[in-house]
């Protein structure tokens, strides 16, 4: 596989469920990102990891918990989500988290909260 | 004032026309400017990447940056139905953290 792969592509869950989103990049990059994309709003950066270390948490509620076991894998653990959390969750990677590194995105997980 | 302004459209053009998209921004520290293309049910795909002011051309696509006016543009020549997508502008620079500021995206429909 090439590029950035996200699973599952679609997820429907109740507000009391616990689930995890997975991202894997095959580009040899060292920085990984989680974004939230909602209709008619700009992409919102959630978390940044550089060499497995979290370097940014953009005031994300604690019901979203990221995990980065190595530079190729990134998870987003979800629990007790709210209906307003329904959105497309995108993972991205870049060579590093420096300014001049273009980010490459996966196809996202479409999350629906019942 | 929003950090990046982009008219969401939609923009409908006939096949073969020139598509013109633009974004304005408020942060004068931005140095890196990108255009992403996002097809329905897909993630954003990096289309153009430019540094500072000037023009960059890649096939039918031309990106322009005018830092003095805080204005960037994307032109698509000889538009094709396969160009129908949402185009997102993004920019970064100044804080060393590769934090991208995105526009809302502009939906383009090329009519055969």
PDB file of C-alpha atoms in Angstrom:
ATOM      1  CA  UNK A   1       0.000   0.000   0.000  1.00  0.00           C
ATOM      2  CA  UNK A   2       1.065   3.569  -0.581  1.00  0.00           C
ATOM      3  CA  UNK A   3       0.190   6.933   0.932  1.00  0.00           C
ATOM      4  CA  UNK A   4      -1.947   7.401   4.018  1.00  0.00           C
ATOM      5  CA  UNK A   5      -4.550   4.757   4.857  1.00  0.00           C
ATOM      6  CA  UNK A   6      -7.406   5.254   7.290  1.00  0.00           C
ATOM      7  CA  UNK A   7      -9.767   2.663   8.739  1.00  0.00           C
ATOM      8  CA  UNK A   8     -12.644   2.305   9.060  1.00  0.00           C
ATOM      9  CA  UNK A   9     -13.981   4.476   6.238  1.00  0.00           C
ATOM     10  CA  UNK A  10     -17.351   4.801   7.935  1.00  0.00           C
ATOM     11  CA  UNK A  11     -18.329   4.491  11.578  1.00  0.00           C
ATOM     12  CA  UNK A  12     -21.694   4.844  13.270  1.00  0.00           C
ATOM     13  CA  UNK A  13     -21.676   4.799  17.038  1.00  0.00           C
ATOM     14  CA  UNK A  14     -23.860   5.657  19.964  1.00  0.00           C
ATOM     15  CA  UNK A  15     -22.937   8.320  22.455  1.00  0.00           C
ATOM     16  CA  UNK A  16     -21.892   5.755  25.066  1.00  0.00           C
ATOM     17  CA  UNK A  17     -19.752   3.587  22.789  1.00  0.00           C
ATOM     18  CA  UNK A  18     -15.972   3.407  22.666  1.00  0.00           C
ATOM     19  CA  UNK A  19     -14.269   3.050  19.305  1.00  0.00           C
ATOM     20  CA  UNK A  20     -10.923   3.810  17.698  1.00  0.00           C
ATOM     21  CA  UNK A  21      -9.879   5.279  14.368  1.00  0.00           C
ATOM     22  CA  UNK A  22      -6.672   4.050  12.784  1.00  0.00           C
ATOM     23  CA  UNK A  23      -4.234   5.768  10.452  1.00  0.00           C
ATOM     24  CA  UNK A  24      -1.162   4.282   8.794  1.00  0.00           C
ATOM     25  CA  UNK A  25       1.279   6.098   6.536  1.00  0.00           C
ATOM     26  CA  UNK A  26       3.616   4.398   4.083  1.00  0.00           C
ATOM     27  CA  UNK A  27       5.584   7.524   3.133  1.00  0.00           C
ATOM     28  CA  UNK A  28       8.414   7.305   5.645  1.00  0.00           C
ATOM     29  CA  UNK A  29       7.240  10.502   7.326  1.00  0.00           C
ATOM     30  CA  UNK A  30       7.887  11.460  10.926  1.00  0.00           C
ATOM     31  CA  UNK A  31       4.980  13.793  11.658  1.00  0.00           C
ATOM     32  CA  UNK A  32       1.311  12.827  11.796  1.00  0.00           C
ATOM     33  CA  UNK A  33      -1.825  14.871  12.289  1.00  0.00           C
ATOM     34  CA  UNK A  34      -5.519  14.487  13.097  1.00  0.00           C
ATOM     35  CA  UNK A  35      -8.002  16.940  11.555  1.00  0.00           C
ATOM     36  CA  UNK A  36     -11.775  17.321  11.823  1.00  0.00           C
ATOM     37  CA  UNK A  37     -13.695  18.339   8.697  1.00  0.00           C
ATOM     38  CA  UNK A  38     -17.274  19.533   9.180  1.00  0.00           C
ATOM     39  CA  UNK A  39     -19.614  20.812   6.504  1.00  0.00           C
ATOM     40  CA  UNK A  40     -19.099  24.456   5.535  1.00  0.00           C
ATOM     41  CA  UNK A  41     -16.192  24.870   7.982  1.00  0.00           C
ATOM     42  CA  UNK A  42     -12.428  24.921   7.434  1.00  0.00           C
ATOM     43  CA  UNK A  43     -10.423  21.882   8.438  1.00  0.00           C
ATOM     44  CA  UNK A  44      -9.700  22.001  12.146  1.00  0.00           C
ATOM     45  CA  UNK A  45      -6.355  20.744  13.411  1.00  0.00           C
ATOM     46  CA  UNK A  46      -6.790  18.491  16.441  1.00  0.00           C
ATOM     47  CA  UNK A  47      -3.441  16.896  17.266  1.00  0.00           C
ATOM     48  CA  UNK A  48       0.134  16.865  15.990  1.00  0.00           C
ATOM     49  CA  UNK A  49       2.743  14.182  16.603  1.00  0.00           C
ATOM     50  CA  UNK A  50       6.398  14.520  15.638  1.00  0.00           C
ATOM     51  CA  UNK A  51       8.634  11.468  16.048  1.00  0.00           C
ATOM     52  CA  UNK A  52       5.897   9.852  18.185  1.00  0.00           C
ATOM     53  CA  UNK A  53       5.734  12.783  20.585  1.00  0.00           C
ATOM     54  CA  UNK A  54       2.620  14.910  20.813  1.00  0.00           C
ATOM     55  CA  UNK A  55       3.571  18.483  19.979  1.00  0.00           C
ATOM     56  CA  UNK A  56       0.136  20.038  19.743  1.00  0.00           C
ATOM     57  CA  UNK A  57      -3.295  19.544  21.255  1.00  0.00           C
ATOM     58  CA  UNK A  58      -5.572  22.186  19.791  1.00  0.00           C
ATOM     59  CA  UNK A  59      -7.901  22.421  22.817  1.00  0.00           C
ATOM     60  CA  UNK A  60      -9.583  19.164  21.898  1.00  0.00           C
ATOM     61  CA  UNK A  61     -12.097  17.720  24.409  1.00  0.00           C
ATOM     62  CA  UNK A  62     -10.801  14.773  26.415  1.00  0.00           C
ATOM     63  CA  UNK A  63     -13.396  12.452  24.839  1.00  0.00           C
ATOM     64  CA  UNK A  64     -10.877  12.334  21.962  1.00  0.00           C
ATOM     65  CA  UNK A  65      -7.667  10.569  22.955  1.00  0.00           C
ATOM     66  CA  UNK A  66      -4.824  10.194  20.437  1.00  0.00           C
ATOM     67  CA  UNK A  67      -2.124   7.559  20.467  1.00  0.00           C
ATOM     68  CA  UNK A  68       1.010   7.350  18.336  1.00  0.00           C
ATOM     69  CA  UNK A  69       2.920   4.090  18.980  1.00  0.00           C
ATOM     70  CA  UNK A  70       5.425   4.757  16.178  1.00  0.00           C
ATOM     71  CA  UNK A  71       5.981   7.200  13.320  1.00  0.00           C
ATOM     72  CA  UNK A  72       3.853   5.141  10.915  1.00  0.00           C
ATOM     73  CA  UNK A  73       0.729   4.652  13.004  1.00  0.00           C
ATOM     74  CA  UNK A  74      -1.719   7.015  14.632  1.00  0.00           C
ATOM     75  CA  UNK A  75      -4.919   6.233  16.496  1.00  0.00           C
ATOM     76  CA  UNK A  76      -7.796   8.331  17.730  1.00  0.00           C
ATOM     77  CA  UNK A  77      -9.690   6.738  20.602  1.00  0.00           C
ATOM     78  CA  UNK A  78     -13.265   7.898  20.989  1.00  0.00           C
ATOM     79  CA  UNK A  79     -15.577   7.670  24.013  1.00  0.00           C
ATOM     80  CA  UNK A  80     -18.833   9.296  25.086  1.00  0.00           C
ATOM     81  CA  UNK A  81     -18.991  11.434  21.967  1.00  0.00           C
ATOM     82  CA  UNK A  82     -21.632  14.066  21.284  1.00  0.00           C
ATOM     83  CA  UNK A  83     -23.806  14.505  18.178  1.00  0.00           C
ATOM     84  CA  UNK A  84     -21.757  17.579  17.186  1.00  0.00           C
ATOM     85  CA  UNK A  85     -18.732  15.295  16.866  1.00  0.00           C
ATOM     86  CA  UNK A  86     -20.208  13.806  13.700  1.00  0.00           C
ATOM     87  CA  UNK A  87     -17.763  14.765  10.951  1.00  0.00           C
ATOM     88  CA  UNK A  88     -15.060  13.489   8.622  1.00  0.00           C
ATOM     89  CA  UNK A  89     -11.860  12.776  10.559  1.00  0.00           C
ATOM     90  CA  UNK A  90      -8.754  13.105   8.451  1.00  0.00           C
ATOM     91  CA  UNK A  91      -5.259  11.900   9.154  1.00  0.00           C
ATOM     92  CA  UNK A  92      -2.248  13.512   7.492  1.00  0.00           C
ATOM     93  CA  UNK A  93       1.499  13.055   7.537  1.00  0.00           C
ATOM     94  CA  UNK A  94       4.549  15.087   6.583  1.00  0.00           C
ATOM     95  CA  UNK A  95       8.292  14.544   6.570  1.00  0.00           C
ATOM     96  CA  UNK A  96       8.536  16.495   9.801  1.00  0.00           C
ATOM     97  CA  UNK A  97       6.486  19.105  11.593  1.00  0.00           C
ATOM     98  CA  UNK A  98       8.618  21.960  10.251  1.00  0.00           C
ATOM     99  CA  UNK A  99       7.030  24.839   8.376  1.00  0.00           C
ATOM    100  CA  UNK A 100       7.981  23.878   4.848  1.00  0.00           C
ATOM    101  CA  UNK A 101       6.734  20.285   4.864  1.00  0.00           C
ATOM    102  CA  UNK A 102       3.644  19.617   2.750  1.00  0.00           C
ATOM    103  CA  UNK A 103       1.048  17.422   4.412  1.00  0.00           C
ATOM    104  CA  UNK A 104      -0.485  14.403   2.702  1.00  0.00           C
ATOM    105  CA  UNK A 105      -3.949  13.252   3.698  1.00  0.00           C
ATOM    106  CA  UNK A 106      -5.797   9.981   3.936  1.00  0.00           C
ATOM    107  CA  UNK A 107      -9.388   9.572   2.744  1.00  0.00           C
ATOM    108  CA  UNK A 108     -10.785   9.968   6.228  1.00  0.00           C
ATOM    109  CA  UNK A 109     -13.275   8.214   8.494  1.00  0.00           C
ATOM    110  CA  UNK A 110     -16.861   9.434   8.207  1.00  0.00           C
ATOM    111  CA  UNK A 111     -18.133   9.368  11.798  1.00  0.00           C
ATOM    112  CA  UNK A 112     -21.804   9.554  12.695  1.00  0.00           C
ATOM    113  CA  UNK A 113     -22.923   9.819  16.307  1.00  0.00           C
ATOM    114  CA  UNK A 114     -26.434   8.635  17.033  1.00  0.00           C
TER     115      UNK A 114
ATOM    116  CA  UNK B   1     -11.629  38.556  10.818  1.00  0.00           C
ATOM    117  CA  UNK B   2     -11.140  34.928   9.811  1.00  0.00           C
ATOM    118  CA  UNK B   3      -7.554  33.863   9.212  1.00  0.00           C
ATOM    119  CA  UNK B   4      -8.302  32.584   5.686  1.00  0.00           C
ATOM    120  CA  UNK B   5     -11.291  33.623   3.593  1.00  0.00           C
ATOM    121  CA  UNK B   6     -12.478  31.521   0.675  1.00  0.00           C
ATOM    122  CA  UNK B   7     -15.790  31.830  -1.115  1.00  0.00           C
ATOM    123  CA  UNK B   8     -17.376  28.340  -0.884  1.00  0.00           C
ATOM    124  CA  UNK B   9     -19.232  28.672  -4.204  1.00  0.00           C
ATOM    125  CA  UNK B  10     -20.408  26.475  -5.841  1.00  0.00           C
ATOM    126  CA  UNK B  11     -18.837  27.560  -9.105  1.00  0.00           C
ATOM    127  CA  UNK B  12     -20.196  26.019 -12.321  1.00  0.00           C
ATOM    128  CA  UNK B  13     -18.312  26.401 -15.594  1.00  0.00           C
ATOM    129  CA  UNK B  14     -18.609  24.818 -19.040  1.00  0.00           C
ATOM    130  CA  UNK B  15     -15.962  22.344 -20.120  1.00  0.00           C
ATOM    131  CA  UNK B  16     -12.936  24.110 -21.581  1.00  0.00           C
ATOM    132  CA  UNK B  17     -13.407  27.314 -19.604  1.00  0.00           C
ATOM    133  CA  UNK B  18     -10.832  28.805 -17.266  1.00  0.00           C
ATOM    134  CA  UNK B  19     -11.568  28.277 -13.583  1.00  0.00           C
ATOM    135  CA  UNK B  20     -10.385  31.039 -11.263  1.00  0.00           C
ATOM    136  CA  UNK B  21     -10.284  30.497  -7.510  1.00  0.00           C
ATOM    137  CA  UNK B  22      -8.873  32.710  -4.800  1.00  0.00           C
ATOM    138  CA  UNK B  23      -8.307  33.117  -1.093  1.00  0.00           C
ATOM    139  CA  UNK B  24      -7.423  36.069   1.077  1.00  0.00           C
ATOM    140  CA  UNK B  25      -5.690  35.879   4.415  1.00  0.00           C
ATOM    141  CA  UNK B  26      -4.869  38.099   7.343  1.00  0.00           C
ATOM    142  CA  UNK B  27      -1.622  36.690   8.789  1.00  0.00           C
ATOM    143  CA  UNK B  28       1.322  38.379   7.085  1.00  0.00           C
ATOM    144  CA  UNK B  29       3.675  35.727   8.529  1.00  0.00           C
ATOM    145  CA  UNK B  30       2.394  33.044   6.146  1.00  0.00           C
ATOM    146  CA  UNK B  31       5.096  31.968   3.700  1.00  0.00           C
ATOM    147  CA  UNK B  32       3.934  28.606   2.312  1.00  0.00           C
ATOM    148  CA  UNK B  33       0.800  28.387   0.224  1.00  0.00           C
ATOM    149  CA  UNK B  34      -0.998  25.290  -0.948  1.00  0.00           C
ATOM    150  CA  UNK B  35      -3.985  24.245  -2.963  1.00  0.00           C
ATOM    151  CA  UNK B  36      -5.609  20.918  -2.254  1.00  0.00           C
ATOM    152  CA  UNK B  37      -8.220  19.166  -4.404  1.00  0.00           C
ATOM    153  CA  UNK B  38     -10.823  17.043  -2.655  1.00  0.00           C
ATOM    154  CA  UNK B  39     -13.100  14.717  -4.574  1.00  0.00           C
ATOM    155  CA  UNK B  40     -16.338  13.531  -3.010  1.00  0.00           C
ATOM    156  CA  UNK B  41     -15.739  10.848  -0.352  1.00  0.00           C
ATOM    157  CA  UNK B  42     -11.980  11.322  -0.622  1.00  0.00           C
ATOM    158  CA  UNK B  43      -9.313  13.134   1.369  1.00  0.00           C
ATOM    159  CA  UNK B  44      -7.603  16.347   0.232  1.00  0.00           C
ATOM    160  CA  UNK B  45      -4.904  15.796  -2.387  1.00  0.00           C
ATOM    161  CA  UNK B  46      -2.025  18.245  -2.613  1.00  0.00           C
ATOM    162  CA  UNK B  47      -2.260  20.011  -5.962  1.00  0.00           C
ATOM    163  CA  UNK B  48       0.086  22.985  -5.804  1.00  0.00           C
ATOM    164  CA  UNK B  49       2.702  24.128  -3.285  1.00  0.00           C
ATOM    165  CA  UNK B  50       4.393  27.514  -3.479  1.00  0.00           C
ATOM    166  CA  UNK B  51       6.726  29.528  -1.336  1.00  0.00           C
ATOM    167  CA  UNK B  52       6.382  33.294  -0.935  1.00  0.00           C
ATOM    168  CA  UNK B  53       5.153  35.518  -3.762  1.00  0.00           C
ATOM    169  CA  UNK B  54       5.137  34.596  -7.427  1.00  0.00           C
ATOM    170  CA  UNK B  55       3.654  32.165  -9.914  1.00  0.00           C
ATOM    171  CA  UNK B  56       3.949  28.424 -10.278  1.00  0.00           C
ATOM    172  CA  UNK B  57       2.682  26.433 -13.217  1.00  0.00           C
ATOM    173  CA  UNK B  58       2.036  22.696 -13.441  1.00  0.00           C
ATOM    174  CA  UNK B  59       0.298  21.551 -16.595  1.00  0.00           C
ATOM    175  CA  UNK B  60      -3.137  23.157 -16.737  1.00  0.00           C
ATOM    176  CA  UNK B  61      -2.798  24.565 -13.214  1.00  0.00           C
ATOM    177  CA  UNK B  62      -1.267  27.907 -12.222  1.00  0.00           C
ATOM    178  CA  UNK B  63      -0.919  29.130  -8.657  1.00  0.00           C
ATOM    179  CA  UNK B  64      -0.277  32.775  -7.896  1.00  0.00           C
ATOM    180  CA  UNK B  65       0.695  34.372  -4.597  1.00  0.00           C
ATOM    181  CA  UNK B  66       0.633  38.098  -3.896  1.00  0.00           C
ATOM    182  CA  UNK B  67       1.899  38.548  -0.358  1.00  0.00           C
ATOM    183  CA  UNK B  68       1.610  42.332  -0.483  1.00  0.00           C
ATOM    184  CA  UNK B  69      -2.155  41.968  -1.017  1.00  0.00           C
ATOM    185  CA  UNK B  70      -2.456  38.774   1.084  1.00  0.00           C
ATOM    186  CA  UNK B  71      -4.153  37.106  -1.867  1.00  0.00           C
ATOM    187  CA  UNK B  72      -3.606  33.766  -3.561  1.00  0.00           C
ATOM    188  CA  UNK B  73      -5.168  32.364  -6.705  1.00  0.00           C
ATOM    189  CA  UNK B  74      -5.501  29.089  -8.567  1.00  0.00           C
ATOM    190  CA  UNK B  75      -6.266  28.984 -12.279  1.00  0.00           C
ATOM    191  CA  UNK B  76      -7.323  25.861 -14.153  1.00  0.00           C
ATOM    192  CA  UNK B  77      -7.055  26.120 -17.920  1.00  0.00           C
ATOM    193  CA  UNK B  78      -9.073  24.004 -20.351  1.00  0.00           C
ATOM    194  CA  UNK B  79     -11.203  22.685 -17.496  1.00  0.00           C
ATOM    195  CA  UNK B  80     -12.418  19.095 -17.684  1.00  0.00           C
ATOM    196  CA  UNK B  81     -15.336  17.317 -15.971  1.00  0.00           C
ATOM    197  CA  UNK B  82     -12.691  15.440 -13.967  1.00  0.00           C
ATOM    198  CA  UNK B  83     -11.734  18.783 -12.406  1.00  0.00           C
ATOM    199  CA  UNK B  84     -15.101  18.836 -10.624  1.00  0.00           C
ATOM    200  CA  UNK B  85     -14.139  18.801  -6.943  1.00  0.00           C
ATOM    201  CA  UNK B  86     -13.750  21.019  -3.918  1.00  0.00           C
ATOM    202  CA  UNK B  87     -10.584  23.105  -3.889  1.00  0.00           C
ATOM    203  CA  UNK B  88      -9.092  24.057  -0.540  1.00  0.00           C
ATOM    204  CA  UNK B  89      -6.498  26.744  -0.039  1.00  0.00           C
ATOM    205  CA  UNK B  90      -4.093  26.347   2.865  1.00  0.00           C
ATOM    206  CA  UNK B  91      -1.147  28.247   4.188  1.00  0.00           C
ATOM    207  CA  UNK B  92       1.465  28.094   6.908  1.00  0.00           C
ATOM    208  CA  UNK B  93       4.607  29.676   8.194  1.00  0.00           C
ATOM    209  CA  UNK B  94       5.900  31.890  10.883  1.00  0.00           C
ATOM    210  CA  UNK B  95       5.512  29.654  13.923  1.00  0.00           C
ATOM    211  CA  UNK B  96       7.730  26.710  12.977  1.00  0.00           C
ATOM    212  CA  UNK B  97       4.956  24.217  13.703  1.00  0.00           C
ATOM    213  CA  UNK B  98       3.662  23.471  10.190  1.00  0.00           C
ATOM    214  CA  UNK B  99       0.194  24.476  11.394  1.00  0.00           C
ATOM    215  CA  UNK B 100      -1.954  24.811   8.276  1.00  0.00           C
ATOM    216  CA  UNK B 101      -4.714  27.395   8.109  1.00  0.00           C
ATOM    217  CA  UNK B 102      -7.389  26.306   5.652  1.00  0.00           C
ATOM    218  CA  UNK B 103     -10.098  28.070   3.760  1.00  0.00           C
ATOM    219  CA  UNK B 104     -13.592  26.565   3.762  1.00  0.00           C
ATOM    220  CA  UNK B 105     -13.123  25.143   0.287  1.00  0.00           C
ATOM    221  CA  UNK B 106     -14.661  26.115  -3.063  1.00  0.00           C
ATOM    222  CA  UNK B 107     -16.836  23.578  -4.892  1.00  0.00           C
ATOM    223  CA  UNK B 108     -16.248  23.554  -8.639  1.00  0.00           C
ATOM    224  CA  UNK B 109     -18.506  21.840 -11.166  1.00  0.00           C
ATOM    225  CA  UNK B 110     -17.326  21.534 -14.780  1.00  0.00           C
ATOM    226  CA  UNK B 111     -20.287  20.880 -17.060  1.00  0.00           C
ATOM    227  CA  UNK B 112     -19.629  18.705 -20.156  1.00  0.00           C
TER     228      UNK B 112
END
